[in-house]
């Protein structure tokens, strides 16, 4: 996709090369030592299992090990055993070479070598590492083809693989199958099922499973209780979590879960009380305890307190970890204290902590949020040099940073780098790229990218559509924005308050007031609650059209529906009255609402009010209002002064308050 001269987007991720499965080669030529010299050319060496196993285990290069594995068999030097197959499958599986793993399993089957429990567990784990959980399930259902019987351990690893990929719907049938096979679930099985239920938001089901464990004579451990307590806290049921924790008894993991729950709810006083209770119970807080508190305090901007907790951790002899440092830096970056954050980064490195992907992404997010894109790109380059490959989060942070700066070239370079590295963009990255294209009014290219998302089986979501529709509305392409509603619904996305607000604003910007009011009507019919932003945009439309009665009807509806007018609402109505010569009505509105304490006028509102006073009562009252405004700490702006000076000189024969000119000079 070409954006402009010298700037284009790659639309296909580059693939990682795989190890070829079928290899040709002379066995004796492969049989070499680490020096690279052959062991012998004329005498055929017959190898023992221990020799082959040692060579396979010690070879750091999986490709070299696989070539050796193939060659000794094809050269007749060794007939592989279950043990050597197991070593090779493990090496290949841990490198993600699934094709080679499948080939070896087929070879074992052909050679009549049974697959043991440990090997099958390794196969399932290999599929999980590369995200092929469904393939793992299919392989499990073929387990008996490989002369292997299901065991509780194999079932547990399969259930854990399904859980890691959020395949909740597949977990229940596999568990039912396990019971049909006569397998008795153990505490590890139950803990996986409890995690699955909690992760799927079914904490009630997890509590029932806890009862089932007890009925079956399987004792729950700290993992069981900690998982449920943590989930209860995450959904705001902190008291219920604490009650369950009391049944299990005091333990470090359970205390950590409760403290984290209180911190998430920003209930820091209770979190600190629990912290003190831990100490009273002779349970020493660990790095997880401290880091939960530091992270939550940093999230809400209490960086100084977070730093005090960090210091207390060190004083108590608890050593921080990479997450402790990262959490503290996150807080400093949120407060825009970039230099202090970088000092802590240096301290972290000096103390021997190598930054990980989370640390780098935290720093990149802080730099990008503050517009320091040059520094962010340098950090990203250093990250790769230090052996930490960027992930989707990294790329989305950088592209979003360039989007906020309106730098389409910078965003395109990051995008192309991502595609070249073989990293497939997710919906967040696509949306960030759509955003940067819209900011430069490259709507055709942004739309092409949305269509590309569909092709890549990464359908646009509500945020994607809102970004594109918002860009079109800002760019005056309102008719195109309306057409996008049909495409939204095609992909299962219903317009929300953000969508409608953007459309209303778009119509108002181009002067199509009737269309804006129709959109508001449709919004009501769909049961979408208006926000103060929606009401204010509609007020703006009514006032600009001189439809003051409609504006007041909307004000009544707004109050009835529980949305309080703000300073902008009242200021706009005051201005509309003044604009249409209804100065007395403007003054009555001001007096009624300000005396009731319904709003705090700003400089714009005061300026409109002074306009009304000038026209109704004259300059002396206007100057009194000006003085009240200044006394309340609101400085007049150039518009206020221009209004007063114009009215002063318009007053024929008025010799009155000359001191207003002194005030004008004195206030610059």
XYZ file of C-alpha atoms in Angstrom, residues 9-658:
650
model
C 3.110 -0.282 3.970
C 3.997 -3.978 3.837
C 0.771 -5.974 4.103
C 2.159 -9.485 4.612
C 4.181 -10.714 7.582
C 7.375 -12.611 6.775
C 7.415 -16.250 7.914
C 10.060 -17.912 10.062
C 11.874 -20.702 8.145
C 11.290 -24.230 9.457
C 13.718 -27.120 9.763
C 13.282 -29.377 6.724
C 12.007 -32.790 7.812
C 13.266 -34.978 4.958
C 17.027 -34.823 4.740
C 19.534 -36.652 2.559
C 23.087 -37.157 3.658
C 25.762 -39.696 4.376
C 25.631 -40.977 7.935
C 29.398 -41.053 8.328
C 29.750 -37.459 7.149
C 27.373 -36.341 9.896
C 29.160 -38.366 12.545
C 31.668 -35.696 13.431
C 32.880 -34.208 16.670
C 32.505 -30.583 17.716
C 35.811 -29.877 15.993
C 34.168 -30.628 12.667
C 36.555 -33.523 11.840
C 35.115 -36.924 10.882
C 35.667 -39.760 13.324
C 36.456 -42.247 10.596
C 35.890 -42.815 6.886
C 36.418 -46.539 6.449
C 35.227 -48.216 9.637
C 31.523 -48.133 10.331
C 30.852 -47.269 13.956
C 27.992 -48.967 15.780
C 26.579 -46.586 18.371
C 24.996 -47.283 21.740
C 21.924 -45.582 23.134
C 23.992 -43.655 25.678
C 26.296 -42.290 22.917
C 23.391 -41.033 20.802
C 21.512 -39.650 23.796
C 24.604 -37.782 25.003
C 25.257 -36.254 21.574
C 21.608 -35.195 21.124
C 21.378 -33.706 24.612
C 24.616 -31.739 24.379
C 24.166 -30.285 20.891
C 22.949 -26.677 21.352
C 21.809 -26.442 17.723
C 18.489 -28.214 17.166
C 19.049 -28.382 13.376
C 22.423 -30.061 13.856
C 20.970 -32.473 16.413
C 18.134 -33.395 14.058
C 20.547 -34.028 11.175
C 22.554 -36.326 13.434
C 19.368 -38.073 14.598
C 18.309 -38.788 10.998
C 21.709 -39.798 9.744
C 22.596 -42.386 12.362
C 19.294 -44.140 11.626
C 19.489 -43.957 7.813
C 23.149 -45.034 7.886
C 22.341 -48.157 9.866
C 24.513 -47.073 12.787
C 21.730 -47.045 15.360
C 18.098 -48.030 15.771
C 16.393 -45.314 17.759
C 14.756 -46.166 21.067
C 11.908 -44.524 22.965
C 14.553 -42.677 25.009
C 16.339 -41.092 21.993
C 13.029 -40.272 20.330
C 11.951 -38.575 23.550
C 15.116 -36.428 23.672
C 14.730 -35.352 20.031
C 11.003 -34.618 20.325
C 11.661 -32.463 23.404
C 14.384 -30.469 21.622
C 12.254 -29.909 18.542
C 9.107 -29.146 20.533
C 10.832 -26.506 22.643
C 11.993 -24.786 19.457
C 8.475 -24.856 18.008
C 9.364 -27.266 15.186
C 5.953 -28.956 15.113
C 6.272 -30.473 11.620
C 9.401 -32.317 12.717
C 7.692 -33.471 15.936
C 4.774 -34.897 13.941
C 7.205 -36.656 11.595
C 8.991 -38.330 14.516
C 5.723 -39.471 16.087
C 4.758 -41.065 12.775
C 8.175 -42.763 12.577
C 7.717 -44.164 16.089
C 4.331 -45.519 15.080
C 5.786 -47.187 11.964
C 8.643 -48.683 13.963
C 6.297 -49.985 16.638
C 7.847 -47.876 19.388
C 5.268 -46.954 22.026
C 4.896 -43.393 23.203
C 5.285 -43.023 26.969
C 3.520 -40.624 29.314
C 6.397 -38.122 29.515
C 6.789 -37.974 25.741
C 3.093 -37.416 25.118
C 3.041 -34.673 27.749
C 5.938 -33.025 25.899
C 4.010 -33.245 22.600
C 0.967 -31.521 24.122
C 3.180 -28.813 25.640
C 4.872 -28.307 22.239
C 1.541 -27.656 20.549
C 0.608 -25.227 23.318
C 3.851 -23.231 22.944
C 3.085 -22.467 19.299
C -0.619 -21.772 19.890
C -1.931 -24.951 18.219
C -4.134 -26.092 21.075
C -6.784 -27.621 18.820
C -4.059 -29.756 17.215
C -3.024 -30.881 20.702
C -6.611 -31.966 21.347
C -6.776 -33.855 18.035
C -3.487 -35.563 18.834
C -4.800 -36.554 22.267
C -7.810 -38.303 20.710
C -5.323 -40.349 18.632
C -3.266 -41.263 21.707
C -3.934 -44.999 21.482
C -2.590 -45.077 17.899
C 0.811 -44.409 19.452
C 0.504 -47.254 21.970
C -0.041 -44.826 24.813
C -2.844 -44.837 27.371
C -4.354 -41.619 28.822
C -3.226 -40.807 32.348
C -4.229 -38.149 34.858
C -0.994 -36.277 34.126
C -1.664 -36.232 30.357
C -5.238 -35.060 30.946
C -3.954 -32.314 33.264
C -1.502 -31.014 30.674
C -4.218 -31.052 27.998
C -6.665 -29.187 30.252
C -3.945 -26.675 31.115
C -3.201 -26.154 27.403
C -6.889 -25.483 26.701
C -7.003 -23.064 29.632
C -3.924 -21.179 28.409
C -5.713 -20.519 25.092
C -9.059 -19.630 26.742
C -10.792 -22.629 25.132
C -13.319 -22.796 27.946
C -15.972 -24.607 25.891
C -13.561 -27.514 25.258
C -12.535 -27.988 28.898
C -15.829 -29.460 30.195
C -16.028 -32.234 27.506
C -12.391 -33.227 28.123
C -13.024 -33.366 31.884
C -16.140 -35.512 31.283
C -14.057 -37.801 29.059
C -11.464 -38.067 31.825
C -14.093 -39.306 34.284
C -15.451 -41.776 31.685
C -11.938 -43.179 31.366
C -12.060 -43.924 35.082
C -9.487 -41.267 35.981
C -9.727 -39.743 39.442
C -9.000 -35.998 39.271
C -6.271 -34.836 41.637
C -5.630 -31.418 43.194
C -3.811 -30.269 40.013
C -6.869 -31.168 37.895
C -9.188 -29.280 40.213
C -6.889 -26.257 40.319
C -6.919 -26.080 36.503
C -10.726 -26.315 36.469
C -11.002 -23.664 39.208
C -8.710 -21.336 37.229
C -10.797 -21.924 34.092
C -14.045 -21.071 35.878
C -12.564 -17.975 37.539
C -10.972 -16.801 34.304
C -14.356 -17.171 32.601
C -16.024 -15.067 35.305
C -17.757 -18.027 36.972
C -16.488 -17.709 40.525
C -19.707 -19.305 41.809
C -18.868 -22.447 39.808
C -15.348 -22.446 41.274
C -16.824 -22.343 44.803
C -19.034 -25.375 43.967
C -15.970 -27.192 42.668
C -14.278 -26.498 46.001
C -17.171 -28.350 47.685
C -16.840 -31.233 45.205
C -13.155 -31.546 46.084
C -14.044 -31.838 49.747
C -16.751 -34.432 49.052
C -14.303 -36.536 47.022
C -11.684 -36.391 49.760
C -9.307 -34.214 47.748
C -7.851 -31.498 49.963
C -7.710 -28.027 48.448
C -4.303 -26.360 48.658
C -3.175 -22.731 48.774
C -3.414 -22.524 44.956
C -7.110 -23.492 45.067
C -7.974 -20.906 47.706
C -5.699 -18.200 46.337
C -7.224 -18.505 42.848
C -10.781 -18.120 44.151
C -9.936 -15.396 46.683
C -8.085 -13.447 43.986
C -11.027 -13.767 41.569
C -13.544 -12.682 44.202
C -11.407 -9.625 44.905
C -11.107 -8.800 41.200
C -14.899 -8.693 40.790
C -15.220 -6.457 43.838
C -16.309 -9.147 46.324
C -13.414 -8.428 48.638
C -15.326 -9.214 51.846
C -16.419 -12.620 50.482
C -12.812 -13.288 49.532
C -11.682 -12.452 53.027
C -14.336 -14.756 54.538
C -13.143 -17.650 52.368
C -9.537 -16.895 53.310
C -10.406 -17.268 57.007
C -11.605 -20.848 56.359
C -8.264 -21.790 54.861
C -6.214 -20.029 57.511
C -3.528 -17.365 57.165
C -1.023 -17.915 54.375
C 1.189 -15.667 52.303
C -0.473 -16.368 48.896
C -3.967 -15.720 50.298
C -2.883 -12.480 51.984
C -1.269 -11.395 48.729
C -4.495 -12.078 46.832
C -6.558 -10.033 49.329
C -4.096 -7.125 49.434
C -4.070 -7.076 45.631
C -7.887 -7.084 45.638
C -8.109 -4.107 48.001
C -5.465 -2.264 45.978
C -7.383 -2.854 42.748
C -10.457 -1.297 44.366
C -8.235 1.608 45.519
C -9.055 0.731 49.124
C -5.538 1.356 50.333
C -6.385 1.770 54.031
C -7.757 -1.790 54.181
C -4.774 -3.051 52.198
C -2.385 -1.507 54.732
C -4.422 -2.964 57.613
C -4.082 -6.420 56.067
C -0.375 -5.766 55.641
C -0.094 -5.037 59.383
C -2.181 -8.135 60.155
C 0.275 -10.265 58.173
C 3.141 -9.030 60.305
C 1.136 -9.755 63.475
C 0.595 -13.323 62.212
C 4.383 -13.669 61.734
C 3.936 -13.895 57.965
C 6.623 -11.867 56.245
C 5.397 -9.889 53.216
C 7.300 -10.906 50.104
C 8.177 -9.081 46.904
C 4.726 -9.882 45.453
C 3.036 -8.171 48.421
C 5.125 -5.034 48.109
C 4.920 -4.903 44.306
C 1.079 -5.136 44.325
C 0.934 -2.082 46.574
C 3.630 -0.172 44.633
C 1.907 -0.888 41.294
C -1.552 0.227 42.471
C -0.225 3.370 44.146
C 1.667 4.215 40.943
C -1.480 3.705 38.849
C -3.344 6.413 40.797
C -0.426 8.859 40.870
C 0.726 8.334 44.486
C 4.331 7.971 43.364
C 5.888 9.433 46.512
C 4.065 6.881 48.687
C 5.014 4.109 46.243
C 8.673 5.126 46.574
C 8.350 5.052 50.382
C 6.959 1.482 50.193
C 9.836 0.549 47.880
C 12.329 1.892 50.441
C 10.550 0.058 53.281
C 10.810 -3.180 51.304
C 14.599 -2.812 51.078
C 14.913 -1.882 54.772
C 12.975 -5.023 55.767
C 15.416 -7.167 53.779
C 13.012 -7.990 50.934
C 14.773 -7.603 47.612
C 12.840 -5.955 44.758
C 12.422 -7.706 41.440
C 12.069 -6.479 37.879
C 8.313 -5.930 38.398
C 8.905 -3.720 41.463
C 11.182 -1.419 39.471
C 8.859 -1.437 36.460
C 5.810 -0.541 38.584
C 7.615 2.404 40.152
C 8.851 3.661 36.765
C 5.293 3.395 35.427
C 4.115 5.797 38.146
C 6.914 8.270 37.466
C 6.203 8.196 33.735
C 2.487 8.787 34.337
C 3.480 11.916 36.288
C 5.710 12.929 33.347
C 8.842 12.602 35.492
C 10.844 11.114 32.656
C 14.322 11.908 33.994
C 13.523 10.358 37.389
C 12.103 7.264 35.644
C 15.305 6.919 33.612
C 17.356 7.230 36.821
C 15.414 4.304 38.277
C 15.942 2.402 35.025
C 19.705 2.866 35.409
C 19.480 1.803 39.067
C 17.590 -1.335 38.033
C 20.270 -2.274 35.508
C 23.086 -1.518 37.984
C 21.520 -3.889 40.487
C 21.705 -6.697 37.946
C 18.130 -6.777 36.627
C 17.976 -7.231 32.877
C 14.958 -5.347 31.465
C 12.285 -7.666 30.069
C 9.565 -7.041 27.510
C 7.213 -5.558 30.155
C 9.902 -3.128 31.390
C 10.745 -1.987 27.881
C 7.077 -1.566 26.936
C 6.438 0.450 30.102
C 9.314 2.795 29.273
C 8.264 3.037 25.622
C 4.682 3.858 26.627
C 5.899 6.613 28.943
C 8.151 8.139 26.302
C 5.493 7.866 23.569
C 2.784 9.373 25.786
C 5.027 12.377 26.348
C 5.734 12.796 22.626
C 9.390 11.697 22.924
C 9.235 9.484 19.835
C 12.896 9.901 18.880
C 13.943 8.559 22.293
C 11.299 5.814 22.079
C 12.690 4.540 18.765
C 16.224 4.517 20.218
C 14.996 2.466 23.197
C 13.224 0.031 20.829
C 16.453 -0.409 18.827
C 18.444 -1.001 22.024
C 15.808 -3.487 23.141
C 16.433 -5.673 20.090
C 20.207 -5.409 20.471
C 19.816 -6.667 24.051
C 18.004 -9.777 22.844
C 14.444 -8.737 23.750
C 12.340 -9.009 20.573
C 9.438 -6.527 20.308
C 5.927 -7.948 20.590
C 2.516 -6.703 19.461
C 2.272 -4.405 22.468
C 5.613 -2.797 21.573
C 4.562 -2.103 18.007
C 1.128 -0.794 19.026
C 2.743 1.614 21.541
C 5.125 3.009 18.913
C 2.510 3.295 16.158
C 0.057 4.933 18.579
C 2.780 7.363 19.652
C 3.449 8.372 16.069
C -0.327 8.597 15.489
C -0.684 11.120 18.320
C 2.137 13.161 16.771
C 0.508 12.894 13.328
C 3.706 11.316 11.955
C 2.521 8.901 9.271
C 6.077 8.213 8.021
C 7.306 7.183 11.472
C 4.249 4.971 12.021
C 4.716 3.365 8.572
C 8.371 2.572 9.281
C 7.420 0.810 12.531
C 4.626 -1.058 10.739
C 6.977 -2.267 7.996
C 9.571 -3.306 10.567
C 6.903 -5.322 12.359
C 5.757 -7.063 9.171
C 9.336 -7.814 8.134
C 10.045 -9.398 11.537
C 7.183 -11.845 10.981
C 4.969 -10.376 13.707
C 1.320 -10.426 12.671
C -0.603 -7.246 13.566
C -3.541 -7.652 15.929
C -6.683 -5.520 16.050
C -5.011 -2.965 18.359
C -2.102 -2.386 15.952
C -4.403 -2.193 12.923
C -6.551 0.358 14.766
C -3.514 2.481 15.694
C -2.454 2.496 12.042
C -5.971 3.450 10.902
C -5.827 6.306 13.420
C -2.552 7.732 12.097
C -3.801 7.537 8.499
C -7.035 9.338 9.459
C -5.111 12.103 11.229
C -3.381 12.804 7.896
C -6.742 12.546 6.068
C -5.536 9.471 4.141
C -9.017 7.956 4.315
C -8.749 5.703 1.237
C -5.617 4.059 2.658
C -7.240 3.727 6.103
C -10.297 2.061 4.550
C -8.060 -0.320 2.556
C -6.374 -1.310 5.805
C -9.760 -2.098 7.378
C -10.565 -4.367 4.416
C -7.125 -5.967 4.845
C -8.020 -6.749 8.455
C -10.965 -8.806 7.221
C -8.745 -10.667 4.738
C -6.275 -11.483 7.521
C -9.029 -12.935 9.732
C -8.609 -10.035 12.140
C -12.023 -8.346 11.875
C -12.248 -4.679 12.885
C -13.880 -4.049 16.239
C -15.963 -1.170 17.596
C -12.861 0.877 18.457
C -11.528 0.494 14.888
C -14.793 1.732 13.399
C -15.049 4.607 15.878
C -11.510 5.740 15.026
C -12.308 5.691 11.292
C -15.740 7.336 11.664
C -14.238 9.981 13.975
C -11.545 10.724 11.393
C -14.119 11.030 8.603
C -16.284 13.383 10.712
C -13.300 15.573 11.596
C -12.347 15.669 7.923
C -15.819 16.712 6.763
C -16.542 13.317 5.104
C -19.796 12.859 7.022
C -21.687 10.973 4.264
C -18.949 8.335 4.119
C -19.077 8.115 7.929
C -22.828 7.367 7.789
C -22.248 4.596 5.221
C -19.759 2.961 7.621
C -22.644 2.167 10.011
C -23.799 -0.608 7.657
C -20.291 -2.100 7.529
C -20.106 -1.941 11.326
C -23.276 -3.973 11.686
C -22.040 -6.452 9.074
C -19.159 -7.341 11.387
C -21.321 -7.509 14.491
C -20.473 -4.056 15.889
C -23.331 -1.881 17.119
C -22.796 1.900 17.256
C -22.218 3.164 20.798
C -22.320 6.603 22.430
C -18.899 7.467 20.976
C -20.082 6.638 17.440
C -23.216 8.765 17.759
C -21.413 11.693 19.404
C -18.919 11.761 16.531
C -21.712 11.713 13.933
C -23.681 14.478 15.695
C -20.546 16.609 15.921
C -19.742 15.877 12.269
C -23.158 17.025 11.047
C -23.053 20.158 13.227
C -19.590 21.085 11.903
C -20.859 21.147 8.315
C -24.069 22.989 9.274
C -26.437 20.037 8.764
C -28.428 20.626 11.945
C -31.517 18.621 10.993
C -29.407 15.544 10.276
C -27.635 15.952 13.642
C -30.987 16.070 15.461
C -32.149 12.967 13.533
C -29.053 11.068 14.679
C -29.850 12.068 18.274
C -33.392 10.777 17.794
C -32.128 7.436 16.453
C -29.750 7.237 19.407
C -32.668 7.617 21.856
C -34.731 5.013 19.994
C -31.875 2.526 20.372
C -31.837 3.114 24.126
C -28.376 4.696 24.240
C -28.040 7.102 27.156
C -26.886 10.588 26.208
C -23.833 12.005 27.974
C -23.152 15.623 28.926
C -21.073 15.839 25.728
C -24.075 14.781 23.615
C -26.381 17.290 25.288
C -23.878 20.119 24.922
C -23.393 19.418 21.225
C -27.166 19.496 20.708
C -27.433 22.694 22.777
C -24.815 24.195 20.491
C -26.893 23.246 17.445
C -30.146 24.618 18.846
C -28.494 27.851 20.021
C -26.743 28.448 16.707
C -30.121 28.018 14.979
C -31.842 30.367 17.449
C -34.062 27.500 18.636
C -33.968 28.581 22.283
C -37.260 26.922 23.198
C -35.965 23.579 21.926
C -32.748 24.172 23.864
C -34.719 24.658 27.097
C -36.821 21.578 26.411
C -33.583 19.628 26.038
C -32.328 21.152 29.302
C -35.446 19.876 31.064
C -35.032 16.401 29.587
C -31.371 16.415 30.596
C -32.179 17.197 34.248
C -35.023 14.652 34.379
C -32.675 11.950 33.080
C -30.178 12.703 35.841
C -27.490 14.532 33.842
C -26.456 17.795 35.477
C -25.703 20.745 33.183
C -22.119 21.999 33.422
C -20.473 25.407 32.965
C -20.373 24.944 29.186
C -24.147 24.294 29.054
C -25.108 27.428 30.991
C -22.474 29.543 29.261
C -23.833 28.507 25.878
C -27.416 29.334 26.832
C -26.361 32.711 28.240
C -24.511 33.485 25.019
C -27.496 32.413 22.909
C -29.828 34.736 24.821
C -27.403 37.653 24.449
C -26.840 36.927 20.767
C -30.575 37.153 20.117
C -30.987 40.335 22.177
C -32.637 38.634 25.141
C -30.284 40.132 27.700
C -32.734 40.181 30.605
C -33.457 36.468 30.152
C -29.708 35.804 30.116
C -29.254 37.688 33.396
C -32.202 35.900 35.039
C -30.776 32.519 33.982
C -27.372 33.489 35.410
C -28.782 34.668 38.740
C -31.078 31.672 39.195
C -28.428 29.058 38.474
C -25.393 30.636 40.157
C -27.272 31.469 43.376
C -28.447 27.843 43.539
C -24.803 26.739 43.223
C -25.565 24.635 40.156
C -22.338 25.593 38.383
C -19.094 27.557 38.679
C -18.854 30.143 35.860
C -15.582 30.380 33.950
C -14.104 33.330 32.032
C -16.277 32.625 28.961
C -19.474 32.553 31.031
C -18.545 35.776 32.849
C -17.833 37.475 29.537
C -21.298 36.541 28.235
C -22.848 37.753 31.491
C -20.997 41.084 31.310
C -22.281 41.473 27.758
C -25.855 41.138 29.029
C -25.268 43.583 31.923
C -23.740 46.183 29.582
C -26.851 46.095 27.418
C -29.378 46.080 30.259
C -27.908 48.131 33.070
C -24.811 49.894 31.780
C -21.109 50.082 32.453
C -21.148 50.644 36.202
C -22.898 47.326 36.888
C -20.670 45.636 34.321
C -17.560 46.854 36.165
C -18.969 45.542 39.470
C -19.410 42.135 37.804
C -15.850 42.379 36.473
C -14.547 43.068 39.989
C -16.466 40.064 41.371
C -14.966 37.936 38.641
C -11.412 39.049 39.511
C -12.064 38.558 43.247
C -12.965 34.930 42.532
C -9.574 34.414 40.893
C -10.845 34.396 37.305
C -8.710 36.607 35.083
C -10.462 38.465 32.246
C -9.215 37.573 28.797
C -8.822 39.734 25.691
C -12.451 39.098 24.682
C -13.686 40.393 28.061
C -11.601 43.562 27.787
C -12.601 44.175 24.168
C -16.271 43.874 25.132
C -15.917 46.372 27.983
C -13.900 48.896 25.989
C -16.311 48.711 23.042
C -19.324 49.285 25.304
C -17.498 52.070 27.115
C -16.869 54.039 23.935
C -20.332 53.236 22.568
C -21.873 55.056 25.531
C -22.555 58.487 24.085
C -21.586 61.244 26.493
C -20.477 58.702 29.093
C -17.687 60.159 31.226
C -18.104 57.319 33.757
C -15.643 54.710 34.967
C -12.403 55.803 33.316
